Short mmCIF file of C-alpha atoms and ligand atoms in Angstrom, two decimals:
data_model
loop_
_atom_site.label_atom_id
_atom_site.label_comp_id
_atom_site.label_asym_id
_atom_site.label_seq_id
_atom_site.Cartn_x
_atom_site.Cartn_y
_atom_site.Cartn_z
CA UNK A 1 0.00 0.00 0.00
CA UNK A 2 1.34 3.38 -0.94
CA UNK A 3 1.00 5.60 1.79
CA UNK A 4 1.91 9.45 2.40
CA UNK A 5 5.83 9.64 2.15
CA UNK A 6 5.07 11.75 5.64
CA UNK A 7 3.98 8.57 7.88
CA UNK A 8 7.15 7.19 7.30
CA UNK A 9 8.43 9.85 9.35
CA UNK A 10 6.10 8.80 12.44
CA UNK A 11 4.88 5.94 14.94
CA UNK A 12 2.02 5.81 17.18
CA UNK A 13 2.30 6.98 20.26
CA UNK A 14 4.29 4.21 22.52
CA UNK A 15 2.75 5.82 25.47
CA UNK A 16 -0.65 5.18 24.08
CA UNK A 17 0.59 0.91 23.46
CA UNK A 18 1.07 0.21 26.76
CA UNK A 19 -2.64 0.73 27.72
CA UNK A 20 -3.88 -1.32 25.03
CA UNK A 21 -1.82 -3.94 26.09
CA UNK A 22 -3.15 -4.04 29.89
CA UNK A 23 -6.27 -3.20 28.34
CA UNK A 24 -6.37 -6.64 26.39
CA UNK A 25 -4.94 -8.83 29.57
CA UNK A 26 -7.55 -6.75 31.99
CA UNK A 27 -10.26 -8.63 29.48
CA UNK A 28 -8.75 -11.70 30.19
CA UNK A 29 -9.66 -11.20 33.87
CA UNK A 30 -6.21 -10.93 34.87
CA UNK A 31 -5.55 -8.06 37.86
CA UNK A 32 -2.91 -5.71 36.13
CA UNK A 33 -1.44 -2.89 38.04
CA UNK A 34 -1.23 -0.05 35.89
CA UNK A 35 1.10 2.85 36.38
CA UNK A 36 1.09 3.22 32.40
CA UNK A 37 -1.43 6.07 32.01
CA UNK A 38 -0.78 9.73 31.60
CA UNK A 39 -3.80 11.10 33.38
CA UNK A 40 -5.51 11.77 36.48
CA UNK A 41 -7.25 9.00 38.42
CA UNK A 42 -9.67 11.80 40.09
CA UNK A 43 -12.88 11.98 38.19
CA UNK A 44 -13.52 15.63 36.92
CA UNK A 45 -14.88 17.78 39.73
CA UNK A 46 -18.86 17.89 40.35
CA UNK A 47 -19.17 21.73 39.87
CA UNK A 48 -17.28 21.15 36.10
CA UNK A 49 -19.51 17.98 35.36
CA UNK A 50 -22.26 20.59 36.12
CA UNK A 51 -21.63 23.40 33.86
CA UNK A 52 -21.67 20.76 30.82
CA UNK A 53 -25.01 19.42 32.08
CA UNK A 54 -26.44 22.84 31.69
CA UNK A 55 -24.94 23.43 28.75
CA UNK A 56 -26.49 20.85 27.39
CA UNK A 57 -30.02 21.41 28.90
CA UNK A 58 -29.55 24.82 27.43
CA UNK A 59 -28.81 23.48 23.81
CA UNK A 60 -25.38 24.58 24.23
CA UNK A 61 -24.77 21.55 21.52
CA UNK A 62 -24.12 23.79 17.94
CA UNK A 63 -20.90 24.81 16.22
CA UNK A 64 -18.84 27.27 18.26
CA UNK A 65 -16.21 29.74 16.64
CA UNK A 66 -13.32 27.19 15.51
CA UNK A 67 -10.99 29.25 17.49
CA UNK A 68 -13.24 28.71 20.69
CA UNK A 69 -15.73 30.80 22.31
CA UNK A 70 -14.93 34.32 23.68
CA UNK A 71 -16.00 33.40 26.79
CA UNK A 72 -13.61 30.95 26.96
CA UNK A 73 -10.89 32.92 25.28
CA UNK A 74 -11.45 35.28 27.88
CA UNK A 75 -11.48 32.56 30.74
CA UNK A 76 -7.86 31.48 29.60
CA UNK A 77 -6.77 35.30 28.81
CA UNK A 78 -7.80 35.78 33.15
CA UNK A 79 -6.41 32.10 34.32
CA UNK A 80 -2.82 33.56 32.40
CA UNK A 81 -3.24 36.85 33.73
CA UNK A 82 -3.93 35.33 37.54
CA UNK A 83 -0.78 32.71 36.92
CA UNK A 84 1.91 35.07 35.41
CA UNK A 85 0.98 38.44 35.71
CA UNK A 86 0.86 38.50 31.20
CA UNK A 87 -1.99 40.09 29.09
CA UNK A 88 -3.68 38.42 26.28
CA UNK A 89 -6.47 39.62 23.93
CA UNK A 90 -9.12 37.01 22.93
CA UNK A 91 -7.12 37.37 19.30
CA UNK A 92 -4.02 36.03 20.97
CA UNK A 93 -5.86 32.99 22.30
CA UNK A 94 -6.90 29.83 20.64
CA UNK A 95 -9.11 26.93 22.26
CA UNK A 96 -7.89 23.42 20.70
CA UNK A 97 -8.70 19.71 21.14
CA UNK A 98 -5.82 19.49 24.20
CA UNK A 99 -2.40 21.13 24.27
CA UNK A 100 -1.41 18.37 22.28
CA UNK A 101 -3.83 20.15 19.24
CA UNK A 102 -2.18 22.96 20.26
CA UNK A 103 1.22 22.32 19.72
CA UNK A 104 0.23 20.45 16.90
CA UNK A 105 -0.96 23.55 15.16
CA UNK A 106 1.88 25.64 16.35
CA UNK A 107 4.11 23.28 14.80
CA UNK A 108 2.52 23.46 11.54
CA UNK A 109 2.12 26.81 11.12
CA UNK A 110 5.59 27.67 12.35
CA UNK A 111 8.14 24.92 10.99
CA UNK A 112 9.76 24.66 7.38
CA UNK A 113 11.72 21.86 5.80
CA UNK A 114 15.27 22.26 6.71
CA UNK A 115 14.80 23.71 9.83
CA UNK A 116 16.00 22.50 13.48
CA UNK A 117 14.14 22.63 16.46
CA UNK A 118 15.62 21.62 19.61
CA UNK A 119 13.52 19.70 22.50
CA UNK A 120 14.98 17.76 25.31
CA UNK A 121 15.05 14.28 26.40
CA UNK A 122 13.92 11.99 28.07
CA UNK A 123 10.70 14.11 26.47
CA UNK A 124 7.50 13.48 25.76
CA UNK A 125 7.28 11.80 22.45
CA UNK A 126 4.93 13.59 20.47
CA UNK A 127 6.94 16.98 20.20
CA UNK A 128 9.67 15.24 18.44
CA UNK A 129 6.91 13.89 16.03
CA UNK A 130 5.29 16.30 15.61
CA UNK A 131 8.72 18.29 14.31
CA UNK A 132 9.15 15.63 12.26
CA UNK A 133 5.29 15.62 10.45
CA UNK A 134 6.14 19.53 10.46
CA UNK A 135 8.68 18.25 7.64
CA UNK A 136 11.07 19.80 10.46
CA UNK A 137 14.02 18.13 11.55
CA UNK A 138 14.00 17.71 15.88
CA UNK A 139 17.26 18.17 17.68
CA UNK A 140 17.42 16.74 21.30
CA UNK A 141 19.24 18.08 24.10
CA UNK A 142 19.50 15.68 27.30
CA UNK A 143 18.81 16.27 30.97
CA UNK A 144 20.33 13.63 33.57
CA UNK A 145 19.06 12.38 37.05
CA UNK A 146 22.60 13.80 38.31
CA UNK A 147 21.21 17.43 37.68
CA UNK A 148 17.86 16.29 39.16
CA UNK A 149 17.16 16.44 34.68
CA UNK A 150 17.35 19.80 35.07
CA UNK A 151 16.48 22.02 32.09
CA UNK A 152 19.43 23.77 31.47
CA UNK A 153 20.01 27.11 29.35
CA UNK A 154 23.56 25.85 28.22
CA UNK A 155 22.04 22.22 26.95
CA UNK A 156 20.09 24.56 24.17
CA UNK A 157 22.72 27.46 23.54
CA UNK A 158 25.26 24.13 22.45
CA UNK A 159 22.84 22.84 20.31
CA UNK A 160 21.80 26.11 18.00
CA UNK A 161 22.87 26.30 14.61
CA UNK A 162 22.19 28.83 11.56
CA UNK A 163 19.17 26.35 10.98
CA UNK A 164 17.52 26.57 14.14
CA UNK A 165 13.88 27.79 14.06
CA UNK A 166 12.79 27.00 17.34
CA UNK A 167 13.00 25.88 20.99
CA UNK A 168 10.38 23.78 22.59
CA UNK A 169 10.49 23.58 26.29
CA UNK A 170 7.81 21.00 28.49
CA UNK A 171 8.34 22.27 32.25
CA UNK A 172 7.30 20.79 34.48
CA UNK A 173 8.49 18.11 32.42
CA UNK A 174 6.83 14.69 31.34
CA UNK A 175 8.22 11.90 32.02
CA UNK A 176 10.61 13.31 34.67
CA UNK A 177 9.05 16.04 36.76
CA UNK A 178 11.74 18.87 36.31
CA UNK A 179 11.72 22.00 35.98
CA UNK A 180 13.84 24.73 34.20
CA UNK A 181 14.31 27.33 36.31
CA UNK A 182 13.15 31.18 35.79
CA UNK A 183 16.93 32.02 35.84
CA UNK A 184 18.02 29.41 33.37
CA UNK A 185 15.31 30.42 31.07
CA UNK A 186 16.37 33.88 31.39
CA UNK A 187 19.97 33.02 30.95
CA UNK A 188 18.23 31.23 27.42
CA UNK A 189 16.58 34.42 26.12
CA UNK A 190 19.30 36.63 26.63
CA UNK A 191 21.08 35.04 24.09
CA UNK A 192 18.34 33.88 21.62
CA UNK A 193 15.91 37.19 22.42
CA UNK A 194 17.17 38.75 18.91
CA UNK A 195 18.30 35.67 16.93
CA UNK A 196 14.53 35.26 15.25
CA UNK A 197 14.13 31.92 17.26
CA UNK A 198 11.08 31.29 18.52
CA UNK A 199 10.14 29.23 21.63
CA UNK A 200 7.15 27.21 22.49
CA UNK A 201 6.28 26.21 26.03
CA UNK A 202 4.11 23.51 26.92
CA UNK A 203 2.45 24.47 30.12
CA UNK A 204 0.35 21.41 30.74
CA UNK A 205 1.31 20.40 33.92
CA UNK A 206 1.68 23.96 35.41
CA UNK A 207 -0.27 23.77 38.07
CA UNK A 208 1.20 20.27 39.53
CA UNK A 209 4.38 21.72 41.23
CA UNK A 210 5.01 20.36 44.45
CA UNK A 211 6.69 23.06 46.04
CA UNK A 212 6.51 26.87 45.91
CA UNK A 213 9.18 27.77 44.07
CA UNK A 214 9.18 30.34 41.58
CA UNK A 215 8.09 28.84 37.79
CA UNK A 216 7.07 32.15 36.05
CA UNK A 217 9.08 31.02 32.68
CA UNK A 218 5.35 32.87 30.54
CA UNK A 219 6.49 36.07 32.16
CA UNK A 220 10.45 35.60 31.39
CA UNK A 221 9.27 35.07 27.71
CA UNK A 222 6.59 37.72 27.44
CA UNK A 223 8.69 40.35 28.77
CA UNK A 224 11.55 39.97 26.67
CA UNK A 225 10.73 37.86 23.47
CA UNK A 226 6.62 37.82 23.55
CA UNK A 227 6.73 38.29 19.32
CA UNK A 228 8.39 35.19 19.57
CA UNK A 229 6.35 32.73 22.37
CA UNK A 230 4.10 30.89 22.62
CA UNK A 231 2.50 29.16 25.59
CA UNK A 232 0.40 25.98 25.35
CA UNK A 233 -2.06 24.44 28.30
CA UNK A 234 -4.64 22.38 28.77
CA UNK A 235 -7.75 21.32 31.43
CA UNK A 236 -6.38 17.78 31.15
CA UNK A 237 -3.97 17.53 33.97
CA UNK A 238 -5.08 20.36 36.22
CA UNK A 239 -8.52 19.60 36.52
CA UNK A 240 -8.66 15.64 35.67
CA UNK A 241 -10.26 16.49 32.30
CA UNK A 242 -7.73 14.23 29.74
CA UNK A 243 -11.39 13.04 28.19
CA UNK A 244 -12.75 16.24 27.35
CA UNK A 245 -10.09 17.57 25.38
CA UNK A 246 -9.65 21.01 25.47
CA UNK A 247 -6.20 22.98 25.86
CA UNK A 248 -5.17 26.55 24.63
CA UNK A 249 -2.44 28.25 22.60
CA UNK A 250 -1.49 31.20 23.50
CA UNK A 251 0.62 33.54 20.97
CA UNK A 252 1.49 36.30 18.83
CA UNK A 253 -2.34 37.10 17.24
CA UNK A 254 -0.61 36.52 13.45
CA UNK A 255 0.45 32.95 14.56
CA UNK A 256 -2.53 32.32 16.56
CA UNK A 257 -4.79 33.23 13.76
CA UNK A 258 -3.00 31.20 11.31
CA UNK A 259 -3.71 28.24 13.87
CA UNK A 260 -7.19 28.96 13.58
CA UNK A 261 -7.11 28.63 9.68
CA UNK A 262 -5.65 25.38 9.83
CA UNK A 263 -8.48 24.06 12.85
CA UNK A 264 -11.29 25.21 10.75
CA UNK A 265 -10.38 23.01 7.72
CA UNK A 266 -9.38 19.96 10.36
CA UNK A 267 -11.43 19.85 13.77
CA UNK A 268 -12.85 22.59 13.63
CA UNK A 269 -13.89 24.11 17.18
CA UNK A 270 -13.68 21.89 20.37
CA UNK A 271 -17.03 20.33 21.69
CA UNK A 272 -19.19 23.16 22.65
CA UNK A 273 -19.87 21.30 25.63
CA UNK A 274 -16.53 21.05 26.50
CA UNK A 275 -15.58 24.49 26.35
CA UNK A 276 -18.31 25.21 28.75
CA UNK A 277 -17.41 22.66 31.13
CA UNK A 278 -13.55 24.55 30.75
CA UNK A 279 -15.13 28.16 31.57
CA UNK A 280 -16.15 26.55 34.91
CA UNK A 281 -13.16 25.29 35.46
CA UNK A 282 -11.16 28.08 34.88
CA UNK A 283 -13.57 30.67 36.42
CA UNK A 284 -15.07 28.28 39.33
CA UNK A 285 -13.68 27.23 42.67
CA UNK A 286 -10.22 26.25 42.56
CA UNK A 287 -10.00 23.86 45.45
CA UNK A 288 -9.83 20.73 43.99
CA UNK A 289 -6.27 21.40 42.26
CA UNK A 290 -4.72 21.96 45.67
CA UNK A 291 -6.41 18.60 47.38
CA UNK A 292 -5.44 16.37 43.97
CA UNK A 293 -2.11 17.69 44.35
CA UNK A 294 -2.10 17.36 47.67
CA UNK A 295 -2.92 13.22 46.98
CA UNK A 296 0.06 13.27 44.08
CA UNK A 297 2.39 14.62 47.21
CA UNK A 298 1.68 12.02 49.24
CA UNK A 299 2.04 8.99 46.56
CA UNK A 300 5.02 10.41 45.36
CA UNK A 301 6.35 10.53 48.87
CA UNK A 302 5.36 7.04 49.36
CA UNK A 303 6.21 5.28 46.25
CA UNK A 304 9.62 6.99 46.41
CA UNK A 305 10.54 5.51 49.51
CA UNK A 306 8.99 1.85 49.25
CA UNK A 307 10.62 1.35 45.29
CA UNK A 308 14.34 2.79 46.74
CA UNK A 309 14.26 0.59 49.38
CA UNK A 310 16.15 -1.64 47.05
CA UNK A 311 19.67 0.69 46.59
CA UNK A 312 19.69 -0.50 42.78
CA UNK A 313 16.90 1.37 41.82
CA UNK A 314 17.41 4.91 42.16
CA UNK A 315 14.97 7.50 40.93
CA UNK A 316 14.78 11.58 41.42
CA UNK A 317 11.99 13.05 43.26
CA UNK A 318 9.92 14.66 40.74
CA UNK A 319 8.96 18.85 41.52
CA UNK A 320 6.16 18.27 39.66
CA UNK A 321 3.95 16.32 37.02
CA UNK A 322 2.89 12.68 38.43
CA UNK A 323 5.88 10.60 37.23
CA UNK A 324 8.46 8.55 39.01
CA UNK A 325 11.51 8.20 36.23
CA UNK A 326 13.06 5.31 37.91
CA UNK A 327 16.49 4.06 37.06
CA UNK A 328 16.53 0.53 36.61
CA UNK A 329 19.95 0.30 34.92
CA UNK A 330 21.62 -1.53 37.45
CA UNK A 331 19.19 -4.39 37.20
CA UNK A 332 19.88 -5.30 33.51
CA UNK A 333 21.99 -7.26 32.13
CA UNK A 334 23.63 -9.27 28.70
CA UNK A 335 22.11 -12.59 29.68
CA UNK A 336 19.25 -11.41 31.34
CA UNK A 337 16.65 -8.97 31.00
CA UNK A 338 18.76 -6.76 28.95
CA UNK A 339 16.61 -3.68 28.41
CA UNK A 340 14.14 -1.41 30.16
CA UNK A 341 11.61 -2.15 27.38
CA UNK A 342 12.45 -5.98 28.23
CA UNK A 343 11.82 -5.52 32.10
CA UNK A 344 8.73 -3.61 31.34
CA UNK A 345 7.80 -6.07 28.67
CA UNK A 346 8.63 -9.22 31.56
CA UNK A 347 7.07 -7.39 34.29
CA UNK A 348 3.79 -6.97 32.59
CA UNK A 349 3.65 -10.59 31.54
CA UNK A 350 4.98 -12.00 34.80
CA UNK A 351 4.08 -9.73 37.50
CA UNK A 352 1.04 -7.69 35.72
CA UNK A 353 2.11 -3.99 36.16
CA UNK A 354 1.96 -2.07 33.35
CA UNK A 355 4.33 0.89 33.09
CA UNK A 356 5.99 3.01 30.34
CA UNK A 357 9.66 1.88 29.12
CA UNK A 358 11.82 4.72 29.58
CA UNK A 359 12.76 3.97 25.15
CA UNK A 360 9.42 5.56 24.72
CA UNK A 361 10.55 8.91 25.71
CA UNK A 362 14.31 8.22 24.51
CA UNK A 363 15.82 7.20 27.45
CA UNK A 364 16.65 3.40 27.79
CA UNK A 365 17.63 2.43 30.93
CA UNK A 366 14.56 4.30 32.76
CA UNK A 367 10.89 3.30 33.45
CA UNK A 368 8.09 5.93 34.26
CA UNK A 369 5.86 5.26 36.36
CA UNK A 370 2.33 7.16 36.85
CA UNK A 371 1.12 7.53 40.09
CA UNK A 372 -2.21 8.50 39.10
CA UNK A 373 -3.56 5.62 40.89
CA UNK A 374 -5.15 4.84 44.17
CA UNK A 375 -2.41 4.46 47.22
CA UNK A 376 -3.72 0.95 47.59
CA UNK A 377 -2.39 0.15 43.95
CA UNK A 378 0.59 1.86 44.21
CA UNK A 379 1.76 -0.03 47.22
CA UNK A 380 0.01 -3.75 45.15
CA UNK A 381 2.67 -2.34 41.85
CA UNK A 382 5.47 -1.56 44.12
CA UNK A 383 5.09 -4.82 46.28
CA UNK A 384 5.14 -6.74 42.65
CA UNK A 385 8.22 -4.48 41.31
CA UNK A 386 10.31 -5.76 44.34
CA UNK A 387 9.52 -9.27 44.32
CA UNK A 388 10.03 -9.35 39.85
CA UNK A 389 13.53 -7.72 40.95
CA UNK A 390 14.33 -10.07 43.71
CA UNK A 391 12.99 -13.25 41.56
CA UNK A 392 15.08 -12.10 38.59
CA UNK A 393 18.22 -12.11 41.19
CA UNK A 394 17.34 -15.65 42.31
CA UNK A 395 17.30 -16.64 38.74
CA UNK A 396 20.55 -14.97 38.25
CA UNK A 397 19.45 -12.77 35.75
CA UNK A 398 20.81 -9.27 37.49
CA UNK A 399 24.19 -8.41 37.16
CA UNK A 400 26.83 -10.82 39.99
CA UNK A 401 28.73 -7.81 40.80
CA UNK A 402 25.71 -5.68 42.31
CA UNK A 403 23.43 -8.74 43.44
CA UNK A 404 22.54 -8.88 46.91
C1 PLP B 501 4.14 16.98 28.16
C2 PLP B 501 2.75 16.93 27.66
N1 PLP B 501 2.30 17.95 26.92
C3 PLP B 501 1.06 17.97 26.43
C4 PLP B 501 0.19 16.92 26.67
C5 PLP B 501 -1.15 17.05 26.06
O1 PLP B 501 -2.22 16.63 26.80
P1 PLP B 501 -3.68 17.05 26.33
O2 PLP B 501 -3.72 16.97 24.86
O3 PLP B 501 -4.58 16.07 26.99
O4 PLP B 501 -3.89 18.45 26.81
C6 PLP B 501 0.62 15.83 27.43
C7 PLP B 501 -0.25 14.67 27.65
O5 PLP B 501 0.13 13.64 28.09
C8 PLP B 501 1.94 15.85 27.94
O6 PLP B 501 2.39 14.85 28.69
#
C-alpha cells in the first residue's frame, strides 16, 4: 500500500501501546497494576460535570467559533493573567482539542523543511513527532538524574545552529518532573531574544508543582521575546479532564490566527460542551487542584521511599507532574533482561504492572511510572516491582557484581 511519504516519518504513540496492552490482559480477567497512564485518576470535579449538564439542557450543543468561544478565550486570557501576571487579547488565544492540538498547530504553522528545532530528552514523544510531520528536523538536548534532569540554558545554547527555528520547552516536564528554572530560562533568552528563534512552552502540567518555588518562565518570555512565544495548556492535567479535550495556545495574534485557519479546515472548534465545562473550570472554585495535588504529594512521597528501598533502583523526586523516572539500569543485564523495554515487557507478563519503558521517551535504561492511581495500587505495583527484581536475582538474571 502506498502511503503518504510523511507517515514514514512517524509511529504511534508508545505511550498510548502500553494501555492497550493491559487493556487486552484486563479482558482476560487478569488483575494488572497499571502505572502506564498519563492522566488523572480523580474523576472531573462535580461543579465542572455541572456546567456541561447545563450546557447541554440549554442546547449549548451547535458549532462554536473554531478558534473557541470568547468566553472561553477570555477565561484562559484571566487564568494567564492570575498565573503570570501577562496580558492576552481574545485574538491572541486559541481553544484546541488538548495542548497536544495545540502544539500540533503551532508546529505546523511555524516549521519549514530544513529547519532544526531543539527539545529535550527523556521528552515526551509527540513533540519530536510532531517536528518531524512539520517536515522539520528535531534536535534533542539531554537532561540527567545527576542534575535532578534539570532544564538547562547551556544544553540549548550548544545545540543552536544557523538552521535553528525554534525551541520547545515542556516544564514541568513529562516523564521526569523537572523544571527549568526562571533564571536558566532567562539566561536562554538573553542570548536567543534577537536571533529570530522562537520558543514554544508547553504548560500542561503547570499547576502540579510540588513546592513553591518560583516557575514564572510565561512572564520571562513575554517580557523579553513575547513576538516570539508561545505558551500551550490544557484542562487535562489540572482539573482531571484528559477526556474532554480542550487545551489553549497562547501567541502572537498573526500565529494564533494562522492556527485557527488550519483548525477550521481539520477539527474545527472543540465540543461546545466542552468548552463550557472549561469556563467553569477556569472561572469556578479552585480547590480541587490543591487537594489532587495534595494526593500526588503524598504517593510520590510514598512510592519513592517503598521502590528505593532496594539501593539498585534509584529515581529523582519529581517537583512536579505525576511521574516517578526510575532508574533501573543496574538491574539489567547481557544474559538477562537486557533492556528497560524488556523488564517492562517481563514485568507486565509476569508480575502484571503495566508501566511506560523509559525507550518511549528516549531514554533506555529508565521506566516511568504514573502515580495516578489509588495508594492501595501503588503499594500492590510496588510490592510486585520488588519481588520481579528479587525473583530475577534468584534466577541470576541481574548483574553478579551488584546482586545482593
Ligand atoms: C508533556 C505533555 N504535553 C502535552 C500533553 C497534552 O495533553 P492534552 O492533549 O490532553 O492536553 C501531554 C499529555 O500527556 C503531555 O504529557
Amino acid at each position: 500500500m502506498m502511503l503518504a511519504e510523511r507517515m514514514s516519518r512517524v509511529s504511534a504513540s508508545p505511550t498510548l501501546k502500553v494501555l492497550v496492552e493491559a487493556e487486552k490482559m484486563r479482558q482476560r480477567g487478569i488483575d494488572v497494576v497499571e502505572f502506564g497512564a498519563g492522566e488523572p485518576d480523580f474523576d472531573t470535579p462535580a461543579h465542572i460535570k455541572a456546567a456541561a449538564h447545563a450546557a447541554i439542557d440549554a442546547g449549548f450543543t451547535k458549532y462554536t467559533p473554531a478558534a473557541g468561544t470568547a468566553e472561553l478565550k477570555k477565561a484562559v486570557a484571566d487564568q494567564y493573567r492570575r498565573l503570570y501576571g501577562i496580558e492576552y487579547s481574545p485574538a491572541e488565544v486559541i481553544v484546541t482539542a488538548g495542548g497536544k492540538q495545540a502544539l500540533f498547530n503551532v508546529a505546523e504553522v511555524l516549521f519549514n523543511k530544513g529547519n532544526e528545532v531543539i527539545t529535550h530528552v527523556p521528552g515526551w514523544p509527540t513533540i519530536t513527532e510532531q517536528i518531524k510531520l512539520a517536515d522539520a528536523e528535531p534536535v534533542v538536548v539531554r537532561t540527567y538524574p545527576e542534575d535532578g534532569f534539570a532544564l538547562n540554558a547551556d544544553a540549548f545554547l550548544h545545540a543552536l545552529t544557523p538552521s535553528t527555528k525554534a525551541i520547545v520547552i515542556n516544564s514541568p516536564c513529562n516523564p521526569t518532573g523537572a523544571l527549568m528554572s526562571e533564571a536558566e530560562m532567562t539566561r536562554l533568552v538573553d542570548e536567543i531574544e534577537n536571533q529570530g528563534i522562537w520558543v514554544i512552552l508547553d504548560l500542561c502540567y503547570e499547576q502540579l508543582i510540588y513546592e513553591p518555588v518560583p516557575h514564572n518562565l510565561p512572564k520571562v518570555l513575554t517580557d523579553r521575546m513575547r513576538a516570539r512565544t508561545i505558551l500551550t495548556g490544557s484542562a487535562s492535567k489540572t482539573y482531571a479532564m484528559t477526556g474532554w479535550r480542550c487545551g489553549w495556545a497562547l501567541g502572537p495574534a498573526e500565529v494564533i490566527a494562522q492556527t485557527n485557519a488550519l483548525q477550521s479546515h481539520s477539527t474545527s472548534n472543540v465540543t461546545s460542551i466542552s468548552q463550557k465545562a472549561a469556563v467553569a473550570a477556569l472561572n469556578g472554585p479552585q480547590e480541587s487542584v490543591g487537594q489532587m495535588l495534595g494526593e500526588y504529594r503524598r504517593r510520590r512521597d510514598a512510592l519513592h521511599a517503598w521502590l528505593t528501598a532496594d539501593p539498585r533502583i534509584t529515581c529523582v523526586k519529581p517537583a512536579g507532574a505525576f511521574y516517578l523516572f526510575v532508574d533501573v539500569s543496574e538491574l539489567l543485564s547481557p544474559d538477562g533482561v537486557r533492556t528497560s523495554a524488556e523488564f517492562a515487557q517481563a514485568l507486565l507478563d509476569e508480575a502484571h504492572v503495566a508501566l511506560t519503558a523509559g525507550e518511549a521517551f528516549d531514554a533506555p535504561g529508565f521506566l516511568r511510572i504514573s502515580y495516578a492511581t489509588s495508594m492501595e495500587r501503588l503499594k500492590e505495583g510496588s510490592r510486585r516491582i520488588l519481588d520481579f527484581v528479587k525473583k530475577l536475582d534468584e534466577a541470576g538474571k541481574t548483574p553478579t557484581a551488584t546482586r545482593v
